[in-house]
Amino acid sequence: MVQRITYRRRLSYNTRSNRVKTVRTPGGKLVFQYLKKPSHVPKCPVTGMPLKGVKPATNQEKSRMSKRQKTVYRAYGGVLSHTAVRDKIVRAFLIEEQKIVRKVLKAQGKN
């Protein structure tokens, strides 16, 4: 006959936070071991790409990690992907160029 196993904590529903693995102890007893939720690499909100150079970790683990493991040394490092940052810089540059062109055309129109 199969041995019945019960949860060891109070939560009695099969939810994401209550995942378990069945393990046999050295005494031959079957018990539940609770599993942690898998941590994910943060994704860029603009492109949706996983960020490179950032370790996947839970908030609790991040509090124990050094700064260099959580960010990248770049503008918007650890928040936006490199392509998003490049697009942002190029867009800003082109807008400034457009303003200069407008100003020059306006000056030529007056003369």
CSV table of N, CA, C and O in Angstrom, one decimal:
chain,number,residue,atom,x,y,z
A,1,MET,N,0.8,-1.2,0.0
A,1,MET,CA,0.0,0.0,0.0
A,1,MET,C,0.9,1.3,0.0
A,1,MET,O,2.0,1.3,0.6
A,2,VAL,N,0.4,2.3,-0.7
A,2,VAL,CA,1.2,3.5,-0.8
A,2,VAL,C,1.0,4.4,0.5
A,2,VAL,O,-0.1,4.5,1.1
A,3,GLN,N,2.2,4.9,0.9
A,3,GLN,CA,2.1,5.8,2.1
A,3,GLN,C,1.6,7.1,1.8
A,3,GLN,O,1.9,7.8,0.8
A,4,ARG,N,0.7,7.6,2.6
A,4,ARG,CA,0.1,9.0,2.4
A,4,ARG,C,1.0,10.0,3.0
A,4,ARG,O,1.7,9.8,4.0
A,5,ILE,N,1.1,11.2,2.3
A,5,ILE,CA,1.9,12.3,2.8
A,5,ILE,C,1.0,13.5,3.0
A,5,ILE,O,0.1,13.8,2.2
A,6,THR,N,1.3,14.2,4.0
A,6,THR,CA,0.6,15.5,4.2
A,6,THR,C,1.5,16.7,4.2
A,6,THR,O,2.7,16.5,4.4
A,7,TYR,N,1.0,17.8,3.9
A,7,TYR,CA,1.8,19.1,3.9
A,7,TYR,C,2.3,19.3,5.3
A,7,TYR,O,1.7,18.9,6.3
A,8,ARG,N,3.5,20.0,5.4
A,8,ARG,CA,4.1,20.3,6.7
A,8,ARG,C,3.7,21.6,7.2
A,8,ARG,O,3.9,22.0,8.3
A,9,ARG,N,3.2,22.5,6.3
A,9,ARG,CA,2.8,23.9,6.6
A,9,ARG,C,1.3,24.0,6.7
A,9,ARG,O,0.6,23.1,6.3
A,10,ARG,N,0.8,25.2,7.0
A,10,ARG,CA,-0.6,25.4,7.1
A,10,ARG,C,-1.4,25.5,5.8
A,10,ARG,O,-2.5,25.1,5.7
A,11,LEU,N,-0.7,26.0,4.8
A,11,LEU,CA,-1.3,26.1,3.5
A,11,LEU,C,-1.6,24.8,2.9
A,11,LEU,O,-0.7,24.0,2.6
A,12,SER,N,-2.9,24.5,2.6
A,12,SER,CA,-3.3,23.1,2.2
A,12,SER,C,-3.7,23.1,0.7
A,12,SER,O,-4.4,22.1,0.3
A,13,TYR,N,-3.4,24.1,-0.1
A,13,TYR,CA,-3.8,24.1,-1.5
A,13,TYR,C,-2.5,24.0,-2.4
A,13,TYR,O,-1.5,24.5,-2.0
A,14,ASN,N,-2.8,23.5,-3.6
A,14,ASN,CA,-1.6,23.3,-4.5
A,14,ASN,C,-1.4,24.6,-5.3
A,14,ASN,O,-1.7,24.7,-6.5
A,15,THR,N,-0.9,25.6,-4.6
A,15,THR,CA,-0.6,26.9,-5.3
A,15,THR,C,0.8,27.0,-5.7
A,15,THR,O,1.6,26.2,-5.4
A,16,ARG,N,1.1,28.2,-6.4
A,16,ARG,CA,2.5,28.4,-6.8
A,16,ARG,C,3.5,28.5,-5.7
A,16,ARG,O,4.6,28.1,-5.8
A,17,SER,N,3.0,29.0,-4.6
A,17,SER,CA,3.9,29.2,-3.4
A,17,SER,C,4.0,28.0,-2.5
A,17,SER,O,4.7,27.9,-1.6
A,18,ASN,N,3.2,26.9,-2.9
A,18,ASN,CA,3.2,25.7,-2.1
A,18,ASN,C,3.7,24.5,-2.9
A,18,ASN,O,3.2,23.4,-2.6
A,19,ARG,N,4.6,24.7,-3.8
A,19,ARG,CA,5.1,23.5,-4.5
A,19,ARG,C,6.0,22.6,-3.7
A,19,ARG,O,6.8,23.1,-2.8
A,20,VAL,N,5.9,21.3,-3.9
A,20,VAL,CA,6.6,20.4,-3.0
A,20,VAL,C,7.2,19.3,-3.9
A,20,VAL,O,6.8,19.0,-5.0
A,21,LYS,N,8.2,18.6,-3.3
A,21,LYS,CA,8.9,17.4,-3.9
A,21,LYS,C,8.8,16.3,-2.9
A,21,LYS,O,9.1,16.5,-1.7
A,22,THR,N,8.5,15.1,-3.3
A,22,THR,CA,8.5,14.0,-2.4
A,22,THR,C,9.9,13.4,-2.3
A,22,THR,O,10.6,13.1,-3.3
A,23,VAL,N,10.3,13.2,-1.0
A,23,VAL,CA,11.7,12.7,-0.7
A,23,VAL,C,11.6,11.6,0.3
A,23,VAL,O,10.8,11.7,1.2
A,24,ARG,N,12.4,10.5,0.1
A,24,ARG,CA,12.5,9.5,1.1
A,24,ARG,C,13.6,9.7,2.1
A,24,ARG,O,14.7,10.0,1.7
A,25,THR,N,13.3,9.7,3.3
A,25,THR,CA,14.3,10.0,4.4
A,25,THR,C,15.1,8.8,4.6
A,25,THR,O,14.8,7.7,4.2
A,26,PRO,N,16.3,8.9,5.3
A,26,PRO,CA,17.1,7.7,5.7
A,26,PRO,C,16.3,6.7,6.5
A,26,PRO,O,16.6,5.5,6.5
A,27,GLY,N,15.3,7.1,7.2
A,27,GLY,CA,14.5,6.2,8.0
A,27,GLY,C,13.4,5.5,7.2
A,27,GLY,O,12.7,4.7,7.7
A,28,GLY,N,13.4,5.8,5.9
A,28,GLY,CA,12.5,5.1,5.0
A,28,GLY,C,11.1,5.7,4.9
A,28,GLY,O,10.2,5.2,4.3
A,29,LYS,N,11.0,6.9,5.5
A,29,LYS,CA,9.7,7.6,5.5
A,29,LYS,C,9.6,8.6,4.3
A,29,LYS,O,10.6,9.1,3.8
A,30,LEU,N,8.4,8.7,3.7
A,30,LEU,CA,8.2,9.7,2.6
A,30,LEU,C,7.8,11.0,3.2
A,30,LEU,O,6.8,11.1,4.0
A,31,VAL,N,8.5,12.1,2.8
A,31,VAL,CA,8.1,13.4,3.3
A,31,VAL,C,8.1,14.4,2.2
A,31,VAL,O,8.7,14.2,1.1
A,32,PHE,N,7.4,15.6,2.3
A,32,PHE,CA,7.4,16.6,1.4
A,32,PHE,C,8.6,17.6,1.7
A,32,PHE,O,8.8,18.0,2.8
A,33,GLN,N,9.3,18.0,0.6
A,33,GLN,CA,10.3,19.1,0.7
A,33,GLN,C,9.7,20.3,-0.1
A,33,GLN,O,9.3,20.1,-1.2
A,34,TYR,N,9.7,21.5,0.5
A,34,TYR,CA,9.2,22.6,-0.2
A,34,TYR,C,10.2,23.2,-1.2
A,34,TYR,O,11.4,23.3,-0.8
A,35,LEU,N,9.7,23.5,-2.4
A,35,LEU,CA,10.6,24.1,-3.4
A,35,LEU,C,10.4,25.6,-3.5
A,35,LEU,O,9.3,26.2,-3.3
A,36,LYS,N,11.5,26.3,-3.8
A,36,LYS,CA,11.5,27.7,-4.0
A,36,LYS,C,11.0,28.1,-5.4
A,36,LYS,O,11.2,27.3,-6.3
A,37,LYS,N,10.4,29.2,-5.5
A,37,LYS,CA,9.9,29.7,-6.9
A,37,LYS,C,11.2,30.0,-7.7
A,37,LYS,O,12.2,30.5,-7.2
A,38,PRO,N,11.2,29.6,-9.0
A,38,PRO,CA,12.4,29.9,-9.8
A,38,PRO,C,12.5,31.4,-10.0
A,38,PRO,O,11.5,32.1,-10.2
A,39,SER,N,13.7,32.0,-9.9
A,39,SER,CA,13.9,33.4,-10.1
A,39,SER,C,14.2,33.6,-11.6
A,39,SER,O,14.8,32.8,-12.2
A,40,HIS,N,13.8,34.8,-12.1
A,40,HIS,CA,13.9,35.1,-13.5
A,40,HIS,C,14.9,36.3,-13.7
A,40,HIS,O,15.0,37.1,-12.9
A,41,VAL,N,15.5,36.3,-14.9
A,41,VAL,CA,16.3,37.4,-15.3
A,41,VAL,C,15.4,38.6,-15.6
A,41,VAL,O,14.4,38.4,-16.3
A,42,PRO,N,15.6,39.8,-15.1
A,42,PRO,CA,14.7,40.9,-15.4
A,42,PRO,C,14.7,41.2,-16.9
A,42,PRO,O,15.8,41.0,-17.6
A,43,LYS,N,13.6,41.7,-17.5
A,43,LYS,CA,13.5,41.9,-18.9
A,43,LYS,C,13.4,43.4,-19.2
A,43,LYS,O,12.9,44.2,-18.3
A,44,CYS,N,13.8,43.8,-20.3
A,44,CYS,CA,13.8,45.3,-20.7
A,44,CYS,C,12.3,45.6,-21.0
A,44,CYS,O,11.6,44.9,-21.8
A,45,PRO,N,11.8,46.7,-20.4
A,45,PRO,CA,10.4,47.0,-20.7
A,45,PRO,C,10.1,47.5,-22.1
A,45,PRO,O,9.0,47.5,-22.5
A,46,VAL,N,11.1,48.0,-22.8
A,46,VAL,CA,10.9,48.5,-24.2
A,46,VAL,C,11.0,47.3,-25.2
A,46,VAL,O,10.1,47.1,-26.0
A,47,THR,N,12.1,46.6,-25.2
A,47,THR,CA,12.3,45.5,-26.2
A,47,THR,C,11.8,44.1,-25.7
A,47,THR,O,11.6,43.3,-26.6
A,48,GLY,N,11.7,43.9,-24.4
A,48,GLY,CA,11.3,42.6,-23.9
A,48,GLY,C,12.4,41.6,-23.8
A,48,GLY,O,12.2,40.4,-23.5
A,49,MET,N,13.7,42.0,-24.1
A,49,MET,CA,14.8,41.1,-24.1
A,49,MET,C,15.2,40.9,-22.6
A,49,MET,O,15.2,41.8,-21.8
A,50,PRO,N,15.7,39.7,-22.3
A,50,PRO,CA,16.3,39.5,-21.0
A,50,PRO,C,17.6,40.3,-20.9
A,50,PRO,O,18.4,40.4,-21.8
A,51,LEU,N,17.8,41.0,-19.7
A,51,LEU,CA,18.9,41.9,-19.6
A,51,LEU,C,20.2,41.1,-19.3
A,51,LEU,O,20.2,40.2,-18.5
A,52,LYS,N,21.3,41.4,-20.1
A,52,LYS,CA,22.5,40.7,-19.9
A,52,LYS,C,23.3,41.3,-18.8
A,52,LYS,O,23.3,42.5,-18.6
A,53,GLY,N,24.1,40.4,-18.1
A,53,GLY,CA,24.9,40.9,-17.0
A,53,GLY,C,24.2,41.1,-15.7
A,53,GLY,O,24.8,41.5,-14.7
A,54,VAL,N,22.9,40.7,-15.6
A,54,VAL,CA,22.2,40.8,-14.4
A,54,VAL,C,21.8,39.4,-13.9
A,54,VAL,O,21.2,38.7,-14.7
A,55,LYS,N,22.2,39.1,-12.7
A,55,LYS,CA,21.9,37.7,-12.2
A,55,LYS,C,20.4,37.5,-11.9
A,55,LYS,O,19.8,38.4,-11.3
A,56,PRO,N,19.9,36.4,-12.3
A,56,PRO,CA,18.5,36.1,-11.8
A,56,PRO,C,18.4,35.9,-10.4
A,56,PRO,O,19.2,35.0,-9.9
A,57,ALA,N,17.6,36.6,-9.6
A,57,ALA,CA,17.5,36.4,-8.2
A,57,ALA,C,16.2,37.0,-7.6
A,57,ALA,O,15.6,37.8,-8.3
A,58,THR,N,15.8,36.4,-6.5
A,58,THR,CA,14.6,37.0,-5.8
A,58,THR,C,15.0,38.2,-5.1
A,58,THR,O,16.2,38.5,-4.9
A,59,ASN,N,14.0,39.0,-4.7
A,59,ASN,CA,14.3,40.3,-4.0
A,59,ASN,C,15.2,40.0,-2.7
A,59,ASN,O,16.1,40.8,-2.4
A,60,GLN,N,14.9,38.9,-2.0
A,60,GLN,CA,15.6,38.6,-0.8
A,60,GLN,C,17.1,38.3,-1.1
A,60,GLN,O,18.0,38.7,-0.4
A,61,GLU,N,17.3,37.6,-2.2
A,61,GLU,CA,18.7,37.2,-2.6
A,61,GLU,C,19.4,38.5,-3.1
A,61,GLU,O,20.6,38.7,-2.9
A,62,LYS,N,18.7,39.4,-3.8
A,62,LYS,CA,19.3,40.6,-4.3
A,62,LYS,C,19.8,41.5,-3.2
A,62,LYS,O,20.8,42.2,-3.3
A,63,SER,N,19.1,41.5,-2.0
A,63,SER,CA,19.5,42.3,-0.9
A,63,SER,C,20.9,41.9,-0.4
A,63,SER,O,21.6,42.7,0.2
A,64,ARG,N,21.3,40.6,-0.6
A,64,ARG,CA,22.5,40.1,-0.2
A,64,ARG,C,23.6,40.1,-1.3
A,64,ARG,O,24.8,39.8,-1.0
A,65,MET,N,23.2,40.5,-2.5
A,65,MET,CA,24.2,40.5,-3.6
A,65,MET,C,24.9,41.9,-3.7
A,65,MET,O,24.4,42.9,-3.3
A,66,SER,N,26.1,41.9,-4.3
A,66,SER,CA,26.8,43.1,-4.5
A,66,SER,C,26.2,43.9,-5.6
A,66,SER,O,25.5,43.3,-6.5
A,67,LYS,N,26.5,45.2,-5.7
A,67,LYS,CA,25.9,46.1,-6.7
A,67,LYS,C,26.3,45.6,-8.1
A,67,LYS,O,25.4,45.7,-9.0
A,68,ARG,N,27.5,45.1,-8.3
A,68,ARG,CA,27.9,44.8,-9.7
A,68,ARG,C,27.2,43.6,-10.2
A,68,ARG,O,27.2,43.4,-11.5
A,69,GLN,N,26.6,42.8,-9.4
A,69,GLN,CA,25.8,41.6,-9.9
A,69,GLN,C,24.4,42.0,-10.2
A,69,GLN,O,23.7,41.2,-10.9
A,70,LYS,N,24.0,43.2,-9.8
A,70,LYS,CA,22.6,43.6,-10.0
A,70,LYS,C,22.4,44.6,-11.1
A,70,LYS,O,21.3,44.7,-11.6
A,71,THR,N,23.5,45.3,-11.5
A,71,THR,CA,23.4,46.3,-12.6
A,71,THR,C,24.5,46.1,-13.6
A,71,THR,O,25.4,45.2,-13.5
A,72,VAL,N,24.5,47.0,-14.6
A,72,VAL,CA,25.5,47.0,-15.6
A,72,VAL,C,26.0,48.5,-15.6
A,72,VAL,O,25.2,49.4,-15.5
A,73,TYR,N,27.3,48.7,-15.8
A,73,TYR,CA,27.9,50.1,-15.8
A,73,TYR,C,27.6,50.7,-17.1
A,73,TYR,O,28.5,50.7,-18.0
A,74,ARG,N,26.5,51.3,-17.2
A,74,ARG,CA,26.0,52.0,-18.5
A,74,ARG,C,24.9,52.9,-18.1
A,74,ARG,O,24.2,52.6,-17.0
A,75,ALA,N,24.5,53.8,-18.9
A,75,ALA,CA,23.3,54.6,-18.6
A,75,ALA,C,22.1,53.7,-18.7
A,75,ALA,O,22.1,52.8,-19.6
A,76,TYR,N,21.2,53.7,-17.8
A,76,TYR,CA,20.1,52.8,-17.6
A,76,TYR,C,20.5,51.4,-17.5
A,76,TYR,O,19.8,50.5,-17.8
A,77,GLY,N,21.7,51.1,-17.0
A,77,GLY,CA,22.2,49.8,-16.8
A,77,GLY,C,21.4,49.0,-15.8
A,77,GLY,O,21.0,49.4,-14.7
A,78,GLY,N,21.0,47.8,-16.2
A,78,GLY,CA,20.1,46.9,-15.3
A,78,GLY,C,18.7,47.3,-15.4
A,78,GLY,O,17.8,46.6,-14.7
A,79,VAL,N,18.3,48.2,-16.3
A,79,VAL,CA,16.9,48.6,-16.4
A,79,VAL,C,16.5,48.4,-17.9
A,79,VAL,O,15.5,47.8,-18.2
A,80,LEU,N,17.3,49.1,-18.8
A,80,LEU,CA,17.0,48.9,-20.2
A,80,LEU,C,18.1,48.1,-20.9
A,80,LEU,O,19.2,48.1,-20.5
A,81,SER,N,17.7,47.5,-22.0
A,81,SER,CA,18.7,46.7,-22.8
A,81,SER,C,19.6,47.7,-23.6
A,81,SER,O,19.2,48.8,-23.8
A,82,HIS,N,20.7,47.2,-24.1
A,82,HIS,CA,21.6,48.0,-24.8
A,82,HIS,C,21.0,48.6,-26.1
A,82,HIS,O,21.3,49.7,-26.4
A,83,THR,N,20.1,47.9,-26.8
A,83,THR,CA,19.5,48.4,-28.0
A,83,THR,C,18.5,49.5,-27.7
A,83,THR,O,18.5,50.5,-28.4
A,84,ALA,N,17.8,49.4,-26.5
A,84,ALA,CA,16.9,50.4,-26.1
A,84,ALA,C,17.6,51.7,-25.8
A,84,ALA,O,17.2,52.8,-26.2
A,85,VAL,N,18.8,51.6,-25.1
A,85,VAL,CA,19.6,52.7,-24.7
A,85,VAL,C,20.1,53.4,-26.0
A,85,VAL,O,20.1,54.6,-26.1
A,86,ARG,N,20.6,52.6,-27.0
A,86,ARG,CA,21.1,53.1,-28.2
A,86,ARG,C,20.1,53.9,-29.0
A,86,ARG,O,20.3,55.0,-29.4
A,87,ASP,N,18.9,53.3,-29.1
A,87,ASP,CA,17.7,54.0,-29.7
A,87,ASP,C,17.4,55.3,-29.1
A,87,ASP,O,17.1,56.3,-29.7
A,88,LYS,N,17.4,55.3,-27.7
A,88,LYS,CA,17.1,56.5,-27.0
A,88,LYS,C,18.1,57.6,-27.3
A,88,LYS,O,17.7,58.8,-27.5
A,89,ILE,N,19.4,57.2,-27.3
A,89,ILE,CA,20.5,58.2,-27.6
A,89,ILE,C,20.3,58.7,-29.0
A,89,ILE,O,20.4,60.0,-29.3
A,90,VAL,N,20.1,57.8,-30.0
A,90,VAL,CA,20.0,58.2,-31.4
A,90,VAL,C,18.8,59.2,-31.6
A,90,VAL,O,18.9,60.2,-32.3
A,91,ARG,N,17.7,58.8,-30.9
A,91,ARG,CA,16.5,59.6,-31.1
A,91,ARG,C,16.7,61.0,-30.5
A,91,ARG,O,16.3,62.0,-31.2
A,92,ALA,N,17.4,61.1,-29.4
A,92,ALA,CA,17.7,62.4,-28.8
A,92,ALA,C,18.6,63.2,-29.7
A,92,ALA,O,18.4,64.4,-29.9
A,93,PHE,N,19.6,62.6,-30.3
A,93,PHE,CA,20.5,63.3,-31.2
A,93,PHE,C,19.8,63.8,-32.4
A,93,PHE,O,20.0,64.9,-32.8
A,94,LEU,N,18.9,63.0,-33.0
A,94,LEU,CA,18.1,63.4,-34.2
A,94,LEU,C,17.2,64.5,-33.9
A,94,LEU,O,17.0,65.4,-34.7
A,95,ILE,N,16.6,64.5,-32.7
A,95,ILE,CA,15.7,65.6,-32.3
A,95,ILE,C,16.5,66.9,-32.3
A,95,ILE,O,16.0,68.0,-32.7
A,96,GLU,N,17.7,66.8,-31.6
A,96,GLU,CA,18.5,68.0,-31.5
A,96,GLU,C,18.9,68.5,-32.9
A,96,GLU,O,18.9,69.7,-33.2
A,97,GLU,N,19.3,67.6,-33.8
A,97,GLU,CA,19.7,68.0,-35.2
A,97,GLU,C,18.5,68.7,-35.9
A,97,GLU,O,18.7,69.6,-36.6
A,98,GLN,N,17.3,68.1,-35.7
A,98,GLN,CA,16.1,68.7,-36.3
A,98,GLN,C,15.9,70.1,-35.8
A,98,GLN,O,15.5,71.0,-36.6
A,99,LYS,N,16.1,70.4,-34.5
A,99,LYS,CA,15.9,71.7,-34.0
A,99,LYS,C,16.9,72.7,-34.6
A,99,LYS,O,16.5,73.8,-35.0
A,100,ILE,N,18.2,72.2,-34.8
A,100,ILE,CA,19.2,73.1,-35.4
A,100,ILE,C,18.8,73.4,-36.9
A,100,ILE,O,18.9,74.5,-37.3
A,101,VAL,N,18.4,72.4,-37.6
A,101,VAL,CA,18.0,72.6,-39.0
A,101,VAL,C,16.8,73.6,-39.1
A,101,VAL,O,16.8,74.5,-40.0
A,102,ARG,N,15.8,73.4,-38.2
A,102,ARG,CA,14.7,74.3,-38.2
A,102,ARG,C,15.1,75.8,-38.0
A,102,ARG,O,14.7,76.7,-38.6
A,103,LYS,N,16.1,75.9,-37.0
A,103,LYS,CA,16.6,77.2,-36.7
A,103,LYS,C,17.3,77.9,-37.9
A,103,LYS,O,17.2,79.0,-38.2
A,104,VAL,N,18.1,77.0,-38.6
A,104,VAL,CA,18.9,77.5,-39.8
A,104,VAL,C,17.9,77.9,-40.9
A,104,VAL,O,18.1,79.0,-41.5
A,105,LEU,N,16.9,77.1,-41.1
A,105,LEU,CA,15.9,77.4,-42.2
A,105,LEU,C,15.1,78.7,-41.8
A,105,LEU,O,14.9,79.5,-42.7
A,106,LYS,N,14.9,78.9,-40.6
A,106,LYS,CA,14.1,80.1,-40.1
A,106,LYS,C,15.0,81.3,-40.4
A,106,LYS,O,14.5,82.4,-40.8
A,107,ALA,N,16.3,81.2,-40.0
A,107,ALA,CA,17.3,82.3,-40.2
A,107,ALA,C,17.4,82.6,-41.7
A,107,ALA,O,17.5,83.8,-42.1
A,108,GLN,N,17.4,81.6,-42.6
A,108,GLN,CA,17.6,81.8,-44.0
A,108,GLN,C,16.3,82.5,-44.6
A,108,GLN,O,16.4,83.3,-45.5
A,109,GLY,N,15.2,82.1,-44.0
A,109,GLY,CA,13.9,82.7,-44.5
A,109,GLY,C,13.8,84.2,-44.2
A,109,GLY,O,13.2,84.9,-44.9
A,110,LYS,N,14.4,84.6,-43.1
A,110,LYS,CA,14.4,86.0,-42.7
A,110,LYS,C,15.2,86.9,-43.6
A,110,LYS,O,14.9,88.0,-43.9
A,111,ASN,N,16.4,86.3,-44.1
A,111,ASN,CA,17.3,87.0,-45.0
A,111,ASN,C,16.8,87.2,-46.4
A,111,ASN,O,16.1,86.8,-47.0
